[in-house]
Structures are given as structure tokens and as C-alpha cells.
């Protein structure tokens, strides 16, 4: 007997602290880390990301015990960078990256998600710098990212996955394509976040079909079109937009997950697809029911 649902056997589904409203290493409005680990396992996920460095325990032995005792495994760590600012920021960047990379490697993961710095603050919405980079800053961003990829690969055996993100300089289709065209495909690949890309007007299926060899990792996320329309019209910063509910659980938003997952499966490579629903801040009892429903939905898609 054959199933009507396609088997997405190259897609490994997980979740992340972000889906529990976690954006910062410490914050009184966030779910405690033990509760996150308990609930992500209870919701049926096997893979997790580390989230902001310092949220989960940073001692590898302790974290291995906490994660393993719940039947979980780590797919990636996450770092934030400002490489467009040039060589002056390299030492501080590497200090942060090396901490996260060491823990990521110790947990048996092989990916490091790299998020560019925000041009406006995600908590206060204050504009920190201009929205558009200069030509020189684009060169710094490209060369700095390639250097980071090289160093992380040589020293930690990890591959970097650059995450286009709302309110950063790698956001729209134009910016993402400019970044990809300026960087070495043998070093720099993308973490495609379907929600952030839709938030910034991009088409995830088109990106996968056009730059498939550069897609090394997925974040699964949807946006509420009605809320997004209001956000775009008013120029609302990302942090307040999240508090308005711009990111929603599938299948209630866009992009549709099934075509994205089918396109990703068609690449013929193993990919992590980590569920992230930005919900900072959220009531502590809100994430688990959503996580259960989302996992059930993704199983229905064949993932």
C-alpha cells in the first residue's frame, strides 16, 4: 500500500529555544532551560539548536547529560556577527564564535548558524546604523564571512550557515543574491529561514530552485499575511512585529510548507529543518501546545 504523503527522507526535523520564546541568554520573561528541554522532547522532536549562548548549560559534559537523558541531539549552534564593520571587529567576533563553536562541536553537531547584526535593535527598535551597506561594507561582509567559514572549518570542523534575517543587512531577495554572488560557494552557504525570507518579500521555493547548491540548512517558519501587511505599511521594527504576532504556527501563514519541503527534498542532500516560531515574549504555557501541533502537521507533510 502506498501513502499519498511523499516521504521527505532527506529532511531531519527539529526545534529550537526560539519556539519557546527564547531570544537572550538570560531574561525573566523566558521559559527556564530545563522546561524547554523537557517540553521539546515531549512535543516529539529529536533535534535541537543551542539557542543564544549561555541559555543552555555551556559545560559540554553537563549539557551532554541533560540533552541525552531526554533523547535529544544538537544540530547547530548560533552566533551573531558584525563582519560588515571590517577587520577591526575580527578579534571580538572570533572570541564569541570560538566559544560557541567549541560547545557546538563537543555536542556532536556540524553546523554553525551565523546571523548578521541588526541595523535596528531587536529589543528597543532603536536604529543602530543605516539600513543599506556601502560598497566597502559589502566587501568587508563577504571577505569576513569567507574568513570566518575557513577558520571555523579548520579549527572546529564545522560548516557555517548564514541566516538571512529581518532588520539585518542580509534580508531581501536582492540582498541575499548579492551576498551569495559575492561569496565562495565552497565556503559559505545559507540557513534559509522561510519566515524571515517571506517577511522580507522573498520566495523560498524560488531561492531553493535558483541557488539550491547554497542551501545547507533550513529554519521552518511562517508569517501571518495580515499582520505582515500592517507591519510593512507602518514600517514596524522586527521586535514589535513579533509581539504583534507576525510569526504564526503552520499551516496558518505563508509560505506553504509542503512546496518548500518538497523543493528541499529535491536537492538530494540531507538537510536539517528546524522549527522556529519567533514568540518573544510569550506566556510560559503557550509554546508546548503549538510545538505539538506543528510536529503533527510536519509529520502530515511527510517530514
mmCIF file with all atom_site columns, N, CA and C in Angstrom, residues 54 91 285:
data_model
loop_
_atom_site.group_PDB
_atom_site.id
_atom_site.type_symbol
_atom_site.label_atom_id
_atom_site.label_alt_id
_atom_site.label_comp_id
_atom_site.label_asym_id
_atom_site.label_entity_id
_atom_site.label_seq_id
_atom_site.pdbx_PDB_ins_code
_atom_site.Cartn_x
_atom_site.Cartn_y
_atom_site.Cartn_z
_atom_site.occupancy
_atom_site.B_iso_or_equiv
_atom_site.pdbx_formal_charge
_atom_site.auth_seq_id
_atom_site.auth_comp_id
_atom_site.auth_asym_id
_atom_site.auth_atom_id
_atom_site.pdbx_PDB_model_num
ATOM 1 N N  . UNK A 1 54  ? 24.700 30.497 26.354 1.00 0.00 ? 54  UNK A N  1
ATOM 2 C CA . UNK A 1 54  ? 24.523 30.780 27.775 1.00 0.00 ? 54  UNK A CA 1
ATOM 3 C C  . UNK A 1 54  ? 23.124 30.487 28.275 1.00 0.00 ? 54  UNK A C  1
ATOM 4 N N  . UNK A 1 91  ? 38.673 40.284 16.128 1.00 0.00 ? 91  UNK A N  1
ATOM 5 C CA . UNK A 1 91  ? 39.079 39.637 17.384 1.00 0.00 ? 91  UNK A CA 1
ATOM 6 C C  . UNK A 1 91  ? 37.886 39.395 18.303 1.00 0.00 ? 91  UNK A C  1
ATOM 7 N N  . UNK A 1 285 ? 3.037  28.853 29.173 1.00 0.00 ? 285 UNK A N  1
ATOM 8 C CA . UNK A 1 285 ? 2.242  27.686 28.777 1.00 0.00 ? 285 UNK A CA 1
ATOM 9 C C  . UNK A 1 285 ? 1.876  27.681 27.292 1.00 0.00 ? 285 UNK A C  1
#
